[in-house]
Coordinates of C-alpha atoms and ligand atoms in Angstrom, one line a residue:
X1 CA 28.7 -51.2 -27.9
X2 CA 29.9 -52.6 -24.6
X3 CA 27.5 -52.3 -21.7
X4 CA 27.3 -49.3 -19.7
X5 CA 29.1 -46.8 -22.8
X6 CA 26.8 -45.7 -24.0
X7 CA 26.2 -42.0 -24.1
X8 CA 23.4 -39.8 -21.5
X9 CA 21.8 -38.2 -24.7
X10 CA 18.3 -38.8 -25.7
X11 CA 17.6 -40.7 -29.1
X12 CA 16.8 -38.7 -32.2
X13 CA 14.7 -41.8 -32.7
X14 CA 12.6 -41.2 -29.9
X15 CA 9.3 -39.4 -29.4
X16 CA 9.0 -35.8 -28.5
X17 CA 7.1 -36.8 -25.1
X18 CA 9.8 -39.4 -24.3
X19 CA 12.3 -37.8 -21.9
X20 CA 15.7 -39.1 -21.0
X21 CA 15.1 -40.5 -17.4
X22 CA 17.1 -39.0 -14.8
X23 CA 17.7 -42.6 -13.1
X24 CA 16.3 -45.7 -15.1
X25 CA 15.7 -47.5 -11.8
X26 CA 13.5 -44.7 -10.3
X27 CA 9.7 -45.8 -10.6
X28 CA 7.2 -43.0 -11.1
X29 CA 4.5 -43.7 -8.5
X30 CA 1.7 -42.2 -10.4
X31 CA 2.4 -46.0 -12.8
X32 CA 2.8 -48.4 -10.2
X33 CA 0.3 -49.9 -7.1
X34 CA 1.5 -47.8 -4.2
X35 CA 3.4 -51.4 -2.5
X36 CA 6.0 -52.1 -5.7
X37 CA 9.4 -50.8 -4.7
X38 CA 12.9 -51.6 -5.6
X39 CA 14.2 -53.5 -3.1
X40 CA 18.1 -52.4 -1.7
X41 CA 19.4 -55.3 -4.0
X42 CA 17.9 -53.4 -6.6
X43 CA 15.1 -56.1 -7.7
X44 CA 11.2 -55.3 -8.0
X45 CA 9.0 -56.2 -5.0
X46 CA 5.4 -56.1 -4.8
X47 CA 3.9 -56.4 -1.1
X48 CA 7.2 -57.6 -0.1
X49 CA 7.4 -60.3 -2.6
X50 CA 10.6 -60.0 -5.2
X51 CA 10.0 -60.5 -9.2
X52 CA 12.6 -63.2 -9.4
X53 CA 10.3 -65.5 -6.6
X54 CA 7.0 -64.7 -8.8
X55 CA 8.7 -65.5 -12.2
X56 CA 10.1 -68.8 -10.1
X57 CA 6.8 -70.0 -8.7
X58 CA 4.6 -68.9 -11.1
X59 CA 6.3 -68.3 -14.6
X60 CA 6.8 -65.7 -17.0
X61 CA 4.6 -64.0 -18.8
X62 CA 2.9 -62.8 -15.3
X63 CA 0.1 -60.7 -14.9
X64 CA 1.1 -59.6 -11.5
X65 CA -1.8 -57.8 -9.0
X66 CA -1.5 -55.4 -5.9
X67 CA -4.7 -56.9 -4.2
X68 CA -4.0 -54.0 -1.6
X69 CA -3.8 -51.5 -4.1
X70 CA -6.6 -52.5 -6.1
X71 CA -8.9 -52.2 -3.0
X72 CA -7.5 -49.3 -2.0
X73 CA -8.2 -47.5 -5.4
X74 CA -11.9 -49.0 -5.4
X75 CA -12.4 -47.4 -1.8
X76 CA -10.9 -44.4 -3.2
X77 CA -13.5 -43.6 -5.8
X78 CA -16.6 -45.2 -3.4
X79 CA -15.3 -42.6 -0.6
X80 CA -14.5 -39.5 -3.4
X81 CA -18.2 -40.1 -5.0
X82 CA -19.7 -40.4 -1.6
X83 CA -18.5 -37.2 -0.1
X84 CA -18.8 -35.3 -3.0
X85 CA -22.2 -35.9 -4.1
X86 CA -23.6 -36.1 -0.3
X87 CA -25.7 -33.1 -0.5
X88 CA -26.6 -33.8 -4.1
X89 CA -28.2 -37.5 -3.9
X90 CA -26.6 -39.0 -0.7
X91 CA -23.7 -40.7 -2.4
X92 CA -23.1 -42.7 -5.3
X93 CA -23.4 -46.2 -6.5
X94 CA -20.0 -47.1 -7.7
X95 CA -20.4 -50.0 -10.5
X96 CA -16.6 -51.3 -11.4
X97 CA -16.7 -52.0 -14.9
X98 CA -15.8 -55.7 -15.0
X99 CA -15.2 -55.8 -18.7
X100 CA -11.5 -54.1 -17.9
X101 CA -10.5 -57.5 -15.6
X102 CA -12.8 -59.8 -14.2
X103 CA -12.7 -62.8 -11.8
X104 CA -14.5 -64.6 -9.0
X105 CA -11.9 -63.2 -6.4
X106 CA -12.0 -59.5 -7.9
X107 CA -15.7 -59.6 -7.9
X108 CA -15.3 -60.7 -4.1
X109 CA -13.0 -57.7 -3.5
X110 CA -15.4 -54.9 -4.8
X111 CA -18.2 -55.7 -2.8
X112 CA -16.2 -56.2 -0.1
X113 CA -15.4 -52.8 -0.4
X114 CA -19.1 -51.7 -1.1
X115 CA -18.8 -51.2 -5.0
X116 CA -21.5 -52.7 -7.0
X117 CA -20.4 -54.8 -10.5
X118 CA -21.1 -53.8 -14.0
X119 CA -21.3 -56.7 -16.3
X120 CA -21.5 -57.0 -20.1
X121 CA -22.0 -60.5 -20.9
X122 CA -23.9 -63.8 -19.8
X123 CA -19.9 -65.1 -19.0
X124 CA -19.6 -62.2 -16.8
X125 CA -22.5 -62.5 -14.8
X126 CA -21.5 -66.4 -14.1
X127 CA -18.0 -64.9 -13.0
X128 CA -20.4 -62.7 -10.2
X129 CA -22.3 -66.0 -9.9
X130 CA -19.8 -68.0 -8.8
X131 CA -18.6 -65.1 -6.0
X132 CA -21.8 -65.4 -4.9
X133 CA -22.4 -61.2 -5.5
X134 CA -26.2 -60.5 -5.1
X135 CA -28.2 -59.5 -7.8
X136 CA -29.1 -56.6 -6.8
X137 CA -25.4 -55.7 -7.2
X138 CA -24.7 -56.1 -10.6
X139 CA -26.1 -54.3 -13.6
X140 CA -25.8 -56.0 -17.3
X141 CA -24.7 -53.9 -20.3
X142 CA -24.5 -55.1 -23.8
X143 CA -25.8 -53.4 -27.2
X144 CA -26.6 -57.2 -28.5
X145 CA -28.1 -59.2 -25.6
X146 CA -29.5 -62.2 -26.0
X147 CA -33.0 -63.4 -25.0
X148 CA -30.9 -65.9 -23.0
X149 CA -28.6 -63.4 -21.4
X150 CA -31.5 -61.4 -20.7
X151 CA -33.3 -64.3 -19.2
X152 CA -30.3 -65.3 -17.1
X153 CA -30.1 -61.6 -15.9
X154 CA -33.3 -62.1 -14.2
X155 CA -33.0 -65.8 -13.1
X156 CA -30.4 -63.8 -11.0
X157 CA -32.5 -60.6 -10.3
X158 CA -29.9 -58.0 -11.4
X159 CA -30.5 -54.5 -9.7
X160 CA -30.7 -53.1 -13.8
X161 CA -30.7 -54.0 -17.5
X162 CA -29.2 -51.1 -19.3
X163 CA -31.3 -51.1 -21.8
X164 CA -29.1 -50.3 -25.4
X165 CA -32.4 -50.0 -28.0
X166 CA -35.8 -50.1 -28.9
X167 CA -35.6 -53.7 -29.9
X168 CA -33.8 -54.6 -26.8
X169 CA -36.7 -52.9 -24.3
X170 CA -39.6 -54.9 -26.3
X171 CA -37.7 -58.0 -25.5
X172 CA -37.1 -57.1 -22.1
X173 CA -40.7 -56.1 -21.3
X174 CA -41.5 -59.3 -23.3
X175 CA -39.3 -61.5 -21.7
X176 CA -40.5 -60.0 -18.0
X177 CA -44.1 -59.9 -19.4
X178 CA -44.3 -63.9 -20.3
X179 CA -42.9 -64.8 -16.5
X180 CA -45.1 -63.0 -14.6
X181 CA -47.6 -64.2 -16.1
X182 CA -46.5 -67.8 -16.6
X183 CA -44.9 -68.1 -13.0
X184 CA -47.3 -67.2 -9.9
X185 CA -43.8 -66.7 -8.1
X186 CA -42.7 -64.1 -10.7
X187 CA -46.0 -62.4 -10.8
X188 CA -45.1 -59.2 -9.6
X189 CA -41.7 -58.8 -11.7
X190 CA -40.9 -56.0 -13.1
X191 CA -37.5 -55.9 -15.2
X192 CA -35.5 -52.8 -14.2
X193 CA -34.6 -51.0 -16.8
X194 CA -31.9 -48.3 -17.7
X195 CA -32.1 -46.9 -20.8
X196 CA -28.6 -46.0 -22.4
X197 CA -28.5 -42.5 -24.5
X198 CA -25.5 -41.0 -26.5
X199 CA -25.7 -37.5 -25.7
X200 CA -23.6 -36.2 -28.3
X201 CA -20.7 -35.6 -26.2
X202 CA -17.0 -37.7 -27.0
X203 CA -14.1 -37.5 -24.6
X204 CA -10.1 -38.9 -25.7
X205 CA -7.7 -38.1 -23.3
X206 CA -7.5 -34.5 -23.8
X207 CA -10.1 -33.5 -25.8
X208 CA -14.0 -34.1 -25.8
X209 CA -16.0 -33.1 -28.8
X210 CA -19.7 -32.2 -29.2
X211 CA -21.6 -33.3 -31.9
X212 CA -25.4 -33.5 -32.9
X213 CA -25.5 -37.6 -34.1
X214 CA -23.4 -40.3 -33.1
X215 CA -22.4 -42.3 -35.5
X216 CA -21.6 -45.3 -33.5
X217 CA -23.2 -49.0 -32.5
X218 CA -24.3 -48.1 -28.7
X219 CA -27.2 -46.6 -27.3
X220 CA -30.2 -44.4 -28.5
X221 CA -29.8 -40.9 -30.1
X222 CA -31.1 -37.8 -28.1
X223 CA -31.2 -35.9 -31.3
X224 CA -33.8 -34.8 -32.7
X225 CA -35.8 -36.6 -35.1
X226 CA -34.2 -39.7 -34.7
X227 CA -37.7 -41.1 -33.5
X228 CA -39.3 -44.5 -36.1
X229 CA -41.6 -42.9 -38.1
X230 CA -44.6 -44.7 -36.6
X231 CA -43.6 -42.7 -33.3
X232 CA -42.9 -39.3 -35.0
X233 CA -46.9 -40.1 -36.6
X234 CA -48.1 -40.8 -33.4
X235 CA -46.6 -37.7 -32.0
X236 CA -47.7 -35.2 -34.9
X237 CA -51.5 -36.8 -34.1
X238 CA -51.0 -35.6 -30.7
X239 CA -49.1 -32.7 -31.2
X240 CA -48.4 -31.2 -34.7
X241 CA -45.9 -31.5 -37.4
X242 CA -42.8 -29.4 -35.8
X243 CA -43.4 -31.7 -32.1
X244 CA -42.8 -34.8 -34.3
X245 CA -39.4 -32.9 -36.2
X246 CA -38.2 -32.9 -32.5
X247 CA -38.8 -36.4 -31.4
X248 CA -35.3 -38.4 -30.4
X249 CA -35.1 -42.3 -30.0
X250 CA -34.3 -41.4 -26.8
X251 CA -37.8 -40.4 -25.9
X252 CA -39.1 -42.8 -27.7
X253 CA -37.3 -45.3 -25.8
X254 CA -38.8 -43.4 -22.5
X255 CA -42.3 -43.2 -23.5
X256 CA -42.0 -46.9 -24.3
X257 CA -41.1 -48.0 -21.1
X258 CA -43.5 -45.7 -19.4
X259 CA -46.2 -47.7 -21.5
X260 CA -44.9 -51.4 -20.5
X261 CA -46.3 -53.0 -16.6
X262 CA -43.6 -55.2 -17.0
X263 CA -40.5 -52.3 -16.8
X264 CA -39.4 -50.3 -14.0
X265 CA -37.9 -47.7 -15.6
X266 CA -34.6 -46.5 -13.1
X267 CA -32.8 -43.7 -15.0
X268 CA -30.9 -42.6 -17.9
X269 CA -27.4 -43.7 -18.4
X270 CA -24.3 -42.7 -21.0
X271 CA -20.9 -43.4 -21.8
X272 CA -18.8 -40.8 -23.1
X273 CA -15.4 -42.7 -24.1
X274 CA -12.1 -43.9 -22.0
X275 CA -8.5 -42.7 -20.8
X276 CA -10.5 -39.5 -20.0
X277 CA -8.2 -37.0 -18.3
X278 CA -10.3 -33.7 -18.2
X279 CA -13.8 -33.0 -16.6
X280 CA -15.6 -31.3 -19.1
X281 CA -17.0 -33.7 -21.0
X282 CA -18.1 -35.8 -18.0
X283 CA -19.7 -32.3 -16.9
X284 CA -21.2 -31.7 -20.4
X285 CA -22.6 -35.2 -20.3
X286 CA -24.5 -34.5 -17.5
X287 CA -26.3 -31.3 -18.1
X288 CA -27.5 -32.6 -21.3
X289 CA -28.7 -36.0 -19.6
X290 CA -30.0 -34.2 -16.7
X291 CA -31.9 -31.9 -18.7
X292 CA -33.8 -34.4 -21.1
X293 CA -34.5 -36.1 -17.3
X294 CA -36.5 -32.9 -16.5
X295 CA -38.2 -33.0 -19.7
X296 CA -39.1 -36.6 -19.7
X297 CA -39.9 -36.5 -15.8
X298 CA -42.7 -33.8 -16.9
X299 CA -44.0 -35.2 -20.0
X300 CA -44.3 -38.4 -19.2
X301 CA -44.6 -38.2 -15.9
X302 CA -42.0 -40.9 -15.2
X303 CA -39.6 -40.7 -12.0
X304 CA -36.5 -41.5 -13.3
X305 CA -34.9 -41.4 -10.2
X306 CA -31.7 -42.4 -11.3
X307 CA -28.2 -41.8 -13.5
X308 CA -25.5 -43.4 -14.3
X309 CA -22.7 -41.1 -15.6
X310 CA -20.0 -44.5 -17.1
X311 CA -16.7 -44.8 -16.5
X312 CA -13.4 -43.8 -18.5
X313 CA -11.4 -42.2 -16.5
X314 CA -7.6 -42.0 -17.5
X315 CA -4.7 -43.5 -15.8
X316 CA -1.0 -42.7 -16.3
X317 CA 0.8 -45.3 -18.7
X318 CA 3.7 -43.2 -19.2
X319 CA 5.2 -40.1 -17.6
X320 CA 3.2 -37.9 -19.6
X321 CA -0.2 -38.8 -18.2
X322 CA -1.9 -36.9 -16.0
X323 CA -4.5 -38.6 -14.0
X324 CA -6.7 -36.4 -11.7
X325 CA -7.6 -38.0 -8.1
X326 CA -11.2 -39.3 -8.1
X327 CA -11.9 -36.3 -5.7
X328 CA -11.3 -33.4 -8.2
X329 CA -13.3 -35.5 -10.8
X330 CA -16.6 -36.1 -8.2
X331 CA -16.3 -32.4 -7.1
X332 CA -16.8 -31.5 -10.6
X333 CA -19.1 -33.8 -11.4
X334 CA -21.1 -32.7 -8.2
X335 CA -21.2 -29.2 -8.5
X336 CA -22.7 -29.7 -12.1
X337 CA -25.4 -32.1 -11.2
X338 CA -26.2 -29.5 -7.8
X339 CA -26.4 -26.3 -10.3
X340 CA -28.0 -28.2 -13.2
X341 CA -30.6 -29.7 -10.7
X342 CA -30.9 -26.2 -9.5
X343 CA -31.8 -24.7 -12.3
X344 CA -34.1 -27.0 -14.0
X345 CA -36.1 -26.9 -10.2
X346 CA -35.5 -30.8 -9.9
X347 CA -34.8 -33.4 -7.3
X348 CA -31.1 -34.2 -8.3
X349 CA -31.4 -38.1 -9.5
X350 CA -29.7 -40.6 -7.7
X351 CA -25.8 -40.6 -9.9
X352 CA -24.0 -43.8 -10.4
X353 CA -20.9 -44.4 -12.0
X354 CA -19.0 -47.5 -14.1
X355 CA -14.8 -47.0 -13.3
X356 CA -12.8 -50.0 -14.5
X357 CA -9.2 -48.5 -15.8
X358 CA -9.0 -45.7 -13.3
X359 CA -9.5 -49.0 -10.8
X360 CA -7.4 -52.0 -12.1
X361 CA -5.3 -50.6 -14.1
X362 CA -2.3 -49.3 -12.2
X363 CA -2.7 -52.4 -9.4
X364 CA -1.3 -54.6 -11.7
X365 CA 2.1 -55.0 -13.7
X366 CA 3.1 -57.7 -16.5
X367 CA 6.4 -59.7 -15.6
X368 CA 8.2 -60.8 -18.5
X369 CA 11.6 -62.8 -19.3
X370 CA 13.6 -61.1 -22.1
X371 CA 15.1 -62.8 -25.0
X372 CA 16.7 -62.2 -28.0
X373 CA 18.5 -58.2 -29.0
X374 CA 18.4 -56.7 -32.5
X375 CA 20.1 -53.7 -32.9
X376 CA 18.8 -52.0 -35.9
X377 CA 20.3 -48.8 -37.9
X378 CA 17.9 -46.2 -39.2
X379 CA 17.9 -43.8 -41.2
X380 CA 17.0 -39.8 -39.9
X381 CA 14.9 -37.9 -42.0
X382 CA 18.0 -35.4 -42.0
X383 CA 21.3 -33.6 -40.1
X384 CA 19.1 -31.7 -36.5
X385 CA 19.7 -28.6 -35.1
X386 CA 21.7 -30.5 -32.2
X387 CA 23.2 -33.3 -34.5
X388 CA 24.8 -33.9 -37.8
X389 CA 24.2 -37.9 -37.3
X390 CA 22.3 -39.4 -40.2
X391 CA 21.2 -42.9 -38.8
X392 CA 21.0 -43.8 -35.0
X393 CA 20.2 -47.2 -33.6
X394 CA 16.4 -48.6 -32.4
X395 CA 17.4 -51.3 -30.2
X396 CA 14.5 -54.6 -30.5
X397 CA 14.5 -56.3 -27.1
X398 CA 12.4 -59.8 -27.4
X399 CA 10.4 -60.5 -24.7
X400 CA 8.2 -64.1 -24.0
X401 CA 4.8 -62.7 -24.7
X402 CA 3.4 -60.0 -26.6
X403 CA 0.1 -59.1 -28.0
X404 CA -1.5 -62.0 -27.3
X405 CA -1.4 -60.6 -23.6
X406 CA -1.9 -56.8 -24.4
X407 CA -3.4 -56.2 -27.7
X408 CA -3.3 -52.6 -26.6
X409 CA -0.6 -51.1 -28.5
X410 CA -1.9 -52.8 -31.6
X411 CA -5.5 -52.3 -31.5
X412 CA -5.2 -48.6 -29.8
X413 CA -1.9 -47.4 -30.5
X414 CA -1.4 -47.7 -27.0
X415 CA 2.1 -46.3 -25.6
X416 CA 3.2 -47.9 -22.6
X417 CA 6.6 -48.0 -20.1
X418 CA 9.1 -50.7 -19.2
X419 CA 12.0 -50.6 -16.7
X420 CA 14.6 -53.4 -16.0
X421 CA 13.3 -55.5 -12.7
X422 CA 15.6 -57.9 -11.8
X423 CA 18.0 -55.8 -10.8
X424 CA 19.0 -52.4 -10.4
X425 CA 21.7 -50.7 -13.3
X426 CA 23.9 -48.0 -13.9
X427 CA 24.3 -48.6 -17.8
X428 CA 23.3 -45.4 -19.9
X429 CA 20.1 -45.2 -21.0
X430 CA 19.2 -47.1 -24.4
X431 CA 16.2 -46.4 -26.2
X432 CA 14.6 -49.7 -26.7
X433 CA 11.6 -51.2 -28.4
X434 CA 9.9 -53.9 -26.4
X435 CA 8.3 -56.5 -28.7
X436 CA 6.7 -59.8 -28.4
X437 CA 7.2 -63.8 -30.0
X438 CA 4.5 -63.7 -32.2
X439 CA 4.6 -63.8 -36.3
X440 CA 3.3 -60.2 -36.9
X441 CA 5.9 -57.3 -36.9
X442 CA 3.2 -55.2 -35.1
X443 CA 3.9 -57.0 -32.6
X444 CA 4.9 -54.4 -29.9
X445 CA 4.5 -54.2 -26.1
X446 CA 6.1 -51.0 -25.6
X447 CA 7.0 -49.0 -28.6
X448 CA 9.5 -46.7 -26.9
X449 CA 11.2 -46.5 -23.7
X450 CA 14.8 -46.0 -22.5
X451 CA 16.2 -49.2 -20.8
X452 CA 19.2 -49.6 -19.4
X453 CA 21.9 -50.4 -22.1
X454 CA 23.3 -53.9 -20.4
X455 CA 19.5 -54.7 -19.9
X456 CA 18.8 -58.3 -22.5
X457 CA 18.8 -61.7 -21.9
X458 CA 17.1 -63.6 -18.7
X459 CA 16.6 -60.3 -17.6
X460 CA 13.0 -59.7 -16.0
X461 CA 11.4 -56.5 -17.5
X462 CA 8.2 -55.0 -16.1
X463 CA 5.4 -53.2 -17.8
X464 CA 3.2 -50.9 -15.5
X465 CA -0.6 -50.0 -16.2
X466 CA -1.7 -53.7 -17.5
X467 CA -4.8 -54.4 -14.8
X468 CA -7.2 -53.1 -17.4
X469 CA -8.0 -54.6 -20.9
X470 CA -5.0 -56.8 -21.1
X471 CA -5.9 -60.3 -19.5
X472 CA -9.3 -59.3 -20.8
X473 CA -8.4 -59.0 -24.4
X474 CA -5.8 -61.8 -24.1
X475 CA -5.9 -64.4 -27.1
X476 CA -3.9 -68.0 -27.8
X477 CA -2.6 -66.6 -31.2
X478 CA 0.4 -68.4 -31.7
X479 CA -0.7 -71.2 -29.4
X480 CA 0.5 -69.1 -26.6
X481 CA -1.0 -70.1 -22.9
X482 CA -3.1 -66.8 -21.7
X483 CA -0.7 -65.7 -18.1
X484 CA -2.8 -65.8 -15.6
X485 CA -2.7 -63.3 -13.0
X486 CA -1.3 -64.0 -9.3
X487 CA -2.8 -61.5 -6.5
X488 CA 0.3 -60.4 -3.7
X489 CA -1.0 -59.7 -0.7
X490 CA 0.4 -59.4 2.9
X491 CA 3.8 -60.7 1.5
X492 CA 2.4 -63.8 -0.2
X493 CA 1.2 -64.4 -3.6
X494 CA -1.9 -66.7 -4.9
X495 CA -3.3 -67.5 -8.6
X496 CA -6.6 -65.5 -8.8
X497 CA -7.0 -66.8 -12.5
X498 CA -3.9 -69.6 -13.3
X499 CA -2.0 -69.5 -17.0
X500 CA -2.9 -72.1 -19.5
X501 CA -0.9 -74.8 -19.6
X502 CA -0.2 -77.1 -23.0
X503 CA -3.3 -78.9 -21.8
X504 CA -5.5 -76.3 -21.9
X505 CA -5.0 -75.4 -25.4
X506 CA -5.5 -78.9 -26.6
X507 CA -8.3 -79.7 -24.4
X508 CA -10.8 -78.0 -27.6
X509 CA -8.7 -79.7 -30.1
X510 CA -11.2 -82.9 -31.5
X511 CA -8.2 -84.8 -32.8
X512 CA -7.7 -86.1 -36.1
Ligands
PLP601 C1 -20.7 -48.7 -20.7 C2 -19.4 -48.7 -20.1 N1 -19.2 -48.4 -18.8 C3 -18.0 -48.4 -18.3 C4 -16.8 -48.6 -19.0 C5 -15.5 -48.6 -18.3 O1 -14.7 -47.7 -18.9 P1 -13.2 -47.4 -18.2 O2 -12.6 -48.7 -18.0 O3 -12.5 -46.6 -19.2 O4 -13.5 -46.7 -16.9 C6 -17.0 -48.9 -20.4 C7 -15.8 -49.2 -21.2 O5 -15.8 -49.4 -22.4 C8 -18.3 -48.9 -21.0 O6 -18.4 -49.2 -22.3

């Protein structure tokens, strides 16, 4: 087929979601940081700097950051949060979840902009090291921390441990314990603790689901008698056979703490899942948690003063998507946590929240350089309504990375879009499959799209929504260099974390 004849009809190959763009070189805003434009010569800009400059000084694959755009989205949720829970608690601590993208200069940027950092591993905290974040900003996650992370967490005085099980708060309160008493300077610690529950409650996209267990690895169960036996014994000592039925791990966990000089037990926290489009299991989440506050507040007569309600709220990664602002989703949240507090006749805890996709994730793009076309001819199930064809074609456009810098589509099934960014086209619209150079046929960065059909070779193609758990997840399979990831700002562009080079992969290698 010659460039440009093909025919305006969608693909019987492609999805039922996929719709035949009106113009391939529009850009849906809701995808893209809100300073990439096409320019009048029809290339991709990003704060006023064009694709083909970024691929020159920095190379392709390119992780490529609105640095604007990513503070404006992490003032967006601070301000949101703020407003909306004002009356409730007097704002909200906004922790960005770092485990989404993480580097010294990112870590810079949210607390410049008065966010707090939510960390998950010893490597993450030395990322917040070395931009000099406070302690007191950053909380540390993890449902296997080591005593050394632990340790290293307060060598740096984190503002919480979120506290994942019992074994984890004896080791904690241990840990704490054994420096206060060792270390006349640490004799008044006290670790602060969060203690993380699973309420019960799972959110997808669309859909949430209740349940009684969880049958996953984080967090301790609020259902009932999930308690060790030797707690459930204690309990029926105290209080009879049917009290002990009822016992959680969760309380367990809460009465533990309660008993230990060494904790100072903060709140409750949960997680409910990710690319979470609709409120009510974020709403849900919180009546339950709020409710086993009351009840540990009074029968322990702990303060809990705190809650963190986690992150996982969706961004768009194709047209289909339908993010709600961070205000609809705080208003929600708020008016649940007012009524809820309301009812149970309780002091409304002081909420935090853990965004890192609804941040990062549309700030950044990935550049690549495309390669090699396949056109393939497959076979329809049968003659449609509309058609009597029996094969159409799926179009494989190679590009220079893959999953080795988004793992997405393989691990998750993750769909994402492409347009042409280079330049502008009026060739009809070609439904293509963007795929990756490494040995594994799953090897897909963007399972369907429509690209223009003159769109191939040295052509610069750009995938929206990659901020979050790309970079993060990136791997050297293949010997590939991991991109690294250039912030744009105020019409110039900077490495905030550089590619490898052929260096750095050898650098491990011991030699023969
Ligand atoms: C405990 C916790 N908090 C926050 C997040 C961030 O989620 P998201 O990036 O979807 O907002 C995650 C993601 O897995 C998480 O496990």
């Amino acid at each position: 087929m010659q460039p440009g004849s093909g025919a305006r009809a969608a693909s019987p190959l492609a999805p039922a979601w996929l719709a035949l763009p009106r113009d391939l070189n529009e850009l849906e805003p809701k995808m893209w940081a809100h300073d990439v434009e096409r320019t009048p010569s029809g290339e991709l800009a990003v704060g006023g700097v064009s694709v083909e400059h970024l691929a020159h000084e920095f190379g392709t694959p390119l992780f490529v950051m609105s640095e604007d755009d990513f503070r404006a989205r992490a003032r967006a949720f601070k301000e949101a949060f703020d407003a909306a829970f004002a009356d409730v608690c007097g704002g909200v601590d906004v922790y960005y979840a770092g485990k989404s993208f993480l580097c010294s200069a990112v870590a810079a940027w949210v607390a410049e902009e008065g966010l707090r950092l939510d960390t998950c591993s010893g490597g993450e905290l030395a990322v917040a090291a070395k931009a000099g974040l406070p302690g007191e900003l950053l909380s540390l996650h993890g449902n296997n921390k080591s005593d050394s992370e632990i340790e290293r967490a307060l060598d740096l005085g984190v503002g919480r441990i979120v506290v994942d099980s019992l074994d984890e708060l004896e080791r904690v309160a241990a840990i704490a314990a054994a420096r206060a008493s060792q270390d006349p300077q640490h004799r008044e610690l006290r670790a602060k603790v969060m203690l993380r529950l699973t309420p019960g409650v799972h959110a997808h996209t669309h859909e949430f689901i209740a349940t009684a267990h969880e049958d996953q690895k984080f967090g301790l169960s609020m259902a009932p008698g999930t308690a060790s036996a030797e707690f459930r014994a204690e309990v029926a000592g105290e209080s009879g056979e049917a009290a002990a039925g009822a016992v959680s791990a969760a309380e367990e966990a809460v009465a533990a703490a309660a008993g230990h000089d060494s904790i100072e037990l903060l709140g409750l926290h949960c997680h409910i899942g990710s690319q979470i489009f609709e409120s009510e299991g974020f709403e849900l989440a919180a009546s339950k948690l709020l409710t086993f506050l009351a009840a540990m507040r009074s029968a322990y007569g702990v303060a809990l003063p705190e809650l963190d309600l986690g992150g996982g709220y969706g961004i768009a990664y194709t047209p289909v998507d339908t993010p709600r602002p961070p205000q609809q989703i705080a208003q929600a949240m708020a008016a649940v946590v007012r009524s809820t507090s309301a009812e149970l006749g309780i002091t409304p805890p002081r909420i935090s929240i853990e965004p890192g996709r609804a941040i990062v994730g549309s700030t950044t793009f990935t550049l690549y350089r495309a390669g090699v076309t396949k056109d393939v001819v497959v076979d329809l199930p049968g003659p449609g309504e509309e058609s009597s064809e029996t094969t159409a074609v799926r179009r494989y456009l190679s590009v220079d990375g893959g999953m080795s810098d988004n793992a997405r589509p393989v691990l998750y099934d993750a769909d994402y879009s492409v347009v042409l960014a280079s330049r502008a086209s009026d060739a009809a619209p070609q439904l293509t499959r963007v795929v990756g150079k490494h040995c594994e046929s799953g090897d897909i960065v963007v399972r369907d799209a429509y690209l223009p059909d003159d769109a191939g070779r040295g052509d610069l193609l750009a995938v929206p929504g990659t901020g979050a758990y790309c970079w993060a997840l990136s791997s050297n399979y293949n010997y590939l260099g991991r991109p690294g990831v250039v912030a744009v700002r105020h019409g110039s562009a900077r490495w905030i974390v550089r590619g490898e080079t052929e260096q750095d992969l050898l650098s491990r290698d011991m030699g023969v």
